[in-house]
mmCIF file of C-alpha atoms and ligand atoms in Angstrom:
data_model
loop_
_atom_site.group_PDB
_atom_site.id
_atom_site.type_symbol
_atom_site.label_atom_id
_atom_site.label_comp_id
_atom_site.label_asym_id
_atom_site.label_seq_id
_atom_site.Cartn_x
_atom_site.Cartn_y
_atom_site.Cartn_z
ATOM 1 C CA MET A 1 -7.280 17.316 45.830
ATOM 2 C CA ARG A 2 -9.659 18.572 47.021
ATOM 3 C CA LYS A 3 -11.601 18.083 50.057
ATOM 4 C CA ILE A 4 -14.915 16.204 49.320
ATOM 5 C CA GLY A 5 -16.975 18.376 52.027
ATOM 6 C CA LEU A 6 -17.013 21.829 49.583
ATOM 7 C CA VAL A 7 -19.796 21.736 47.407
ATOM 8 C CA PRO A 8 -19.781 24.821 45.558
ATOM 9 C CA LEU A 9 -22.182 26.762 45.763
ATOM 10 C CA ALA A 10 -22.906 27.243 41.980
ATOM 11 C CA SER A 11 -24.495 23.631 41.927
ATOM 12 C CA LEU A 12 -27.355 24.585 45.014
ATOM 13 C CA LYS A 13 -30.232 24.591 42.448
ATOM 14 C CA PRO A 14 -33.039 26.615 45.402
ATOM 15 C CA GLY A 15 -35.114 24.201 47.391
ATOM 16 C CA ASP A 16 -33.351 21.032 48.435
ATOM 17 C CA ASN A 17 -29.923 19.442 47.886
ATOM 18 C CA ARG A 18 -29.364 16.705 48.853
ATOM 19 C CA PHE A 19 -25.970 15.009 48.440
ATOM 20 C CA GLU A 20 -24.575 11.699 49.975
ATOM 21 C CA LEU A 21 -20.679 11.861 50.390
ATOM 22 C CA GLU A 22 -18.305 8.797 51.720
ATOM 23 C CA GLY A 23 -14.480 9.435 52.323
ATOM 24 C CA LEU A 24 -11.997 9.021 54.779
ATOM 25 C CA ALA A 25 -11.497 10.841 57.653
ATOM 26 C CA ARG A 26 -8.443 12.357 55.342
ATOM 27 C CA ASP A 27 -10.382 12.856 51.983
ATOM 28 C CA TYR A 28 -13.170 15.470 53.579
ATOM 29 C CA GLY A 29 -9.226 17.357 55.493
ATOM 30 C CA LEU A 30 -10.112 16.047 58.627
ATOM 31 C CA GLU A 31 -7.204 14.344 61.091
ATOM 32 C CA ILE A 32 -7.946 10.186 62.095
ATOM 33 C CA HIS A 33 -6.006 11.998 65.325
ATOM 34 C CA GLU A 34 -8.644 15.206 65.107
ATOM 35 C CA VAL A 35 -9.554 15.560 68.725
ATOM 36 C CA ARG A 36 -7.129 16.027 70.207
ATOM 37 C CA GLU A 37 -7.635 17.681 73.746
ATOM 38 C CA ASN A 38 -9.800 14.629 74.238
ATOM 39 C CA PRO A 39 -7.783 12.109 75.869
ATOM 40 C CA SER A 40 -9.734 9.037 76.020
ATOM 41 C CA PHE A 41 -10.389 9.824 72.031
ATOM 42 C CA GLU A 42 -7.881 7.543 69.991
ATOM 43 C CA GLU A 43 -9.556 8.028 65.826
ATOM 44 C CA LEU A 44 -11.508 8.197 63.629
ATOM 45 C CA LEU A 45 -12.250 4.193 61.964
ATOM 46 C CA GLY A 46 -12.979 3.696 58.931
ATOM 47 C CA ARG A 47 -14.865 5.567 55.894
ATOM 48 C CA ILE A 48 -17.486 8.653 57.681
ATOM 49 C CA ARG A 49 -20.691 8.797 55.530
ATOM 50 C CA VAL A 50 -22.736 11.671 55.392
ATOM 51 C CA ASP A 51 -26.176 12.005 54.144
ATOM 52 C CA VAL A 52 -27.182 15.846 54.161
ATOM 53 C CA VAL A 53 -29.964 18.051 52.402
ATOM 54 C CA ILE A 54 -28.471 21.885 51.531
ATOM 55 C CA THR A 55 -32.201 23.865 51.431
ATOM 56 C CA ARG A 56 -31.197 27.311 48.910
ATOM 57 C CA SER A 57 -34.318 30.327 49.805
ATOM 58 C CA GLY A 58 -32.317 33.583 48.899
ATOM 59 C CA LYS A 59 -28.603 33.834 50.769
ATOM 60 C CA ARG A 60 -29.247 31.423 52.973
ATOM 61 C CA PHE A 61 -27.983 27.652 53.258
ATOM 62 C CA LEU A 62 -29.298 25.400 55.895
ATOM 63 C CA VAL A 63 -27.856 22.281 56.483
ATOM 64 C CA ARG A 64 -29.078 19.325 57.546
ATOM 65 C CA GLY A 65 -28.251 15.349 57.999
ATOM 66 C CA ARG A 66 -26.956 13.012 59.889
ATOM 67 C CA VAL A 67 -23.023 12.356 59.836
ATOM 68 C CA HIS A 68 -22.299 8.274 60.558
ATOM 69 C CA PHE A 69 -18.587 7.444 61.808
ATOM 70 C CA ARG A 70 -16.715 5.065 63.609
ATOM 71 C CA ALA A 71 -14.059 5.868 66.156
ATOM 72 C CA ARG A 72 -11.657 4.198 68.337
ATOM 73 C CA LEU A 73 -11.603 5.451 72.387
ATOM 74 C CA ARG A 74 -10.036 5.237 75.758
ATOM 75 C CA CYS A 75 -13.133 4.377 78.278
ATOM 76 C CA ALA A 76 -12.436 6.055 81.210
ATOM 77 C CA ILE A 77 -13.075 3.647 83.963
ATOM 78 C CA CYS A 78 -10.642 0.634 83.184
ATOM 79 C CA ASN A 79 -8.333 2.370 80.430
ATOM 80 C CA GLU A 80 -9.204 -0.160 77.825
ATOM 81 C CA GLU A 81 -10.178 1.204 74.022
ATOM 82 C CA TYR A 82 -12.444 0.664 72.684
ATOM 83 C CA GLU A 83 -15.022 0.861 69.611
ATOM 84 C CA ARG A 84 -17.851 2.058 68.706
ATOM 85 C CA ASP A 85 -19.650 4.099 66.063
ATOM 86 C CA PHE A 86 -21.440 7.337 66.279
ATOM 87 C CA ASP A 87 -24.761 8.646 63.853
ATOM 88 C CA GLU A 88 -25.109 12.012 64.951
ATOM 89 C CA GLU A 89 -27.276 14.612 63.301
ATOM 90 C CA LEU A 90 -25.472 17.996 61.031
ATOM 91 C CA VAL A 91 -27.062 20.691 61.400
ATOM 92 C CA ALA A 92 -25.460 24.161 59.919
ATOM 93 C CA GLU A 93 -27.060 27.684 58.405
ATOM 94 C CA PHE A 94 -24.698 29.320 56.036
ATOM 95 C CA THR A 95 -25.417 33.167 54.953
ATOM 96 C CA MET A 96 -24.147 34.897 51.582
ATOM 97 C CA LEU A 97 -23.331 38.939 53.444
ATOM 98 C CA GLU A 98 -23.457 41.127 51.314
ATOM 99 C CA ARG A 99 -20.127 42.402 51.066
ATOM 100 C CA PRO A 100 -17.458 44.476 48.233
ATOM 101 C CA HIS A 101 -16.539 41.206 48.489
ATOM 102 C CA ALA A 102 -18.387 38.468 49.022
ATOM 103 C CA VAL A 103 -17.595 35.495 51.978
ATOM 104 C CA TYR A 104 -19.917 33.000 53.241
ATOM 105 C CA ALA A 105 -20.455 33.254 57.736
ATOM 106 C CA ARG A 106 -21.163 29.585 59.152
ATOM 107 C CA GLU A 107 -24.198 30.859 61.794
ATOM 108 C CA LEU A 108 -23.363 28.454 64.666
ATOM 109 C CA GLU A 109 -25.666 28.976 68.105
ATOM 110 C CA PRO A 110 -26.356 32.562 69.768
ATOM 111 C CA GLU A 111 -24.189 31.398 72.188
ATOM 112 C CA GLU A 112 -21.729 30.288 70.869
ATOM 113 C CA LEU A 113 -21.544 33.100 67.825
ATOM 114 C CA ASP A 114 -18.887 31.945 65.829
ATOM 115 C CA ARG A 115 -18.728 33.223 61.568
ATOM 116 C CA VAL A 116 -16.857 31.571 60.569
ATOM 117 C CA LYS A 117 -15.812 33.367 56.650
ATOM 118 C CA ILE A 118 -15.081 30.639 53.436
ATOM 119 C CA ASP A 119 -13.885 29.971 50.656
ATOM 120 C CA ALA A 120 -17.360 32.278 48.583
ATOM 121 C CA ASP A 121 -17.878 29.646 46.054
ATOM 122 C CA PHE A 122 -18.160 26.861 48.167
ATOM 123 C CA ILE A 123 -19.890 25.465 51.356
ATOM 124 C CA ASP A 124 -17.753 23.762 53.810
ATOM 125 C CA LEU A 125 -18.910 20.628 54.250
ATOM 126 C CA SER A 126 -16.242 19.655 56.545
ATOM 127 C CA ALA A 127 -15.985 22.317 58.840
ATOM 128 C CA VAL A 128 -19.860 21.326 59.378
ATOM 129 C CA ILE A 129 -18.198 17.677 60.426
ATOM 130 C CA HIS A 130 -15.959 18.314 62.576
ATOM 131 C CA ASP A 131 -18.483 20.527 65.154
ATOM 132 C CA ALA A 132 -20.869 16.882 65.115
ATOM 133 C CA ILE A 133 -17.515 15.049 65.354
ATOM 134 C CA HIS A 134 -16.276 16.789 68.211
ATOM 135 C CA LEU A 135 -19.304 17.642 69.572
ATOM 136 C CA ALA A 136 -20.323 13.363 69.895
ATOM 137 C CA ILE A 137 -17.752 11.934 71.356
ATOM 138 C CA PRO A 138 -18.031 12.506 75.290
ATOM 139 C CA ILE A 139 -15.252 14.433 77.801
ATOM 140 C CA ALA A 140 -14.930 9.825 79.787
ATOM 141 C CA PRO A 141 -16.231 7.952 78.111
ATOM 142 C CA ARG A 142 -16.997 4.033 79.232
ATOM 143 C CA CYS A 143 -16.571 0.188 77.482
ATOM 144 C CA ARG A 144 -19.490 -0.073 78.882
ATOM 145 C CA GLU A 145 -22.752 0.735 80.920
ATOM 146 C CA ALA A 146 -21.416 -1.135 83.862
ATOM 147 C CA CYS A 147 -18.143 -1.209 83.545
ATOM 148 C CA GLN A 148 -16.182 -3.000 86.116
ATOM 149 C CA GLY A 149 -13.648 -0.657 85.223
ATOM 150 C CA ILE A 150 -9.421 -1.749 87.484
ATOM 151 C CA CYS A 151 -8.390 -3.590 90.795
ATOM 152 C CA PRO A 152 -7.102 -1.100 92.947
ATOM 153 C CA VAL A 153 -5.597 -4.107 94.917
ATOM 154 C CA CYS A 154 -3.929 -6.493 91.716
ATOM 155 C CA GLY A 155 -4.274 -4.195 88.427
ATOM 156 C CA ALA A 156 -6.492 -7.157 86.746
ATOM 157 C CA ASN A 157 -9.198 -5.767 84.201
ATOM 158 C CA ARG A 158 -12.649 -6.825 86.492
ATOM 159 C CA ASN A 159 -15.304 -7.283 83.348
ATOM 160 C CA LEU A 160 -12.331 -9.182 82.194
ATOM 161 C CA VAL A 161 -12.498 -11.463 85.197
ATOM 162 C CA GLN A 162 -13.103 -12.076 88.569
ATOM 163 C CA CYS A 163 -10.006 -11.104 90.709
ATOM 164 C CA GLY A 164 -11.139 -12.881 94.318
ATOM 165 C CA CYS A 165 -9.193 -9.701 95.941
ATOM 166 C CA GLU A 166 -10.997 -8.404 98.743
ATOM 167 C CA LEU A 167 -12.015 -4.294 99.322
ATOM 168 C CA ARG A 168 -10.655 -3.314 102.695
ATOM 169 C CA VAL A 169 -11.461 -0.509 104.278
ATOM 170 C CA PRO A 170 -8.112 0.781 106.454
ATOM 171 C CA LYS A 171 -8.958 1.148 109.694
ATOM 172 C CA GLY A 172 -8.905 4.305 111.079
HETATM 173 ZN ZN1 ZN B 201 -14.241 0.357 80.242
HETATM 174 ZN ZN1 ZN B 202 -7.882 -8.136 92.491
#
């Protein structure tokens, strides 16, 4: 099955082309355990919605839109799992390169310039969605703004119970 994020260049008319995509991670060629390098990231949940406009002008294809997804994370303070919705911006530019064999490069920010060659007949929105998801997941996520964490004395989750332990500062 073809990834739903692959947009045939032949289908793009000059000017704006709007796409609305919706599917499971695997439909985009993504894994639910997408952000493996982050131990606080558990998995992508349910369907990923993408609303995007691809503006074609000459050899350039500007991609702008939003991706909506839900993920299960693990709080870096209390270690409990929680779920969160994300609504992230998508921006990328694909440029048709003038080479003997036409290839297309995705241009990232100048400081992290990383030209990705993709199939000449498609723009791969999955790669853009992949980047947006990776950028969106915090390194040390918190289940709530003022997470109270775990009691170092009895191990209770202090968001849920008031264990009443006194935190003693060792005398020295
Ligand atoms: Zn927490
Ligand atoms: Zn306690």
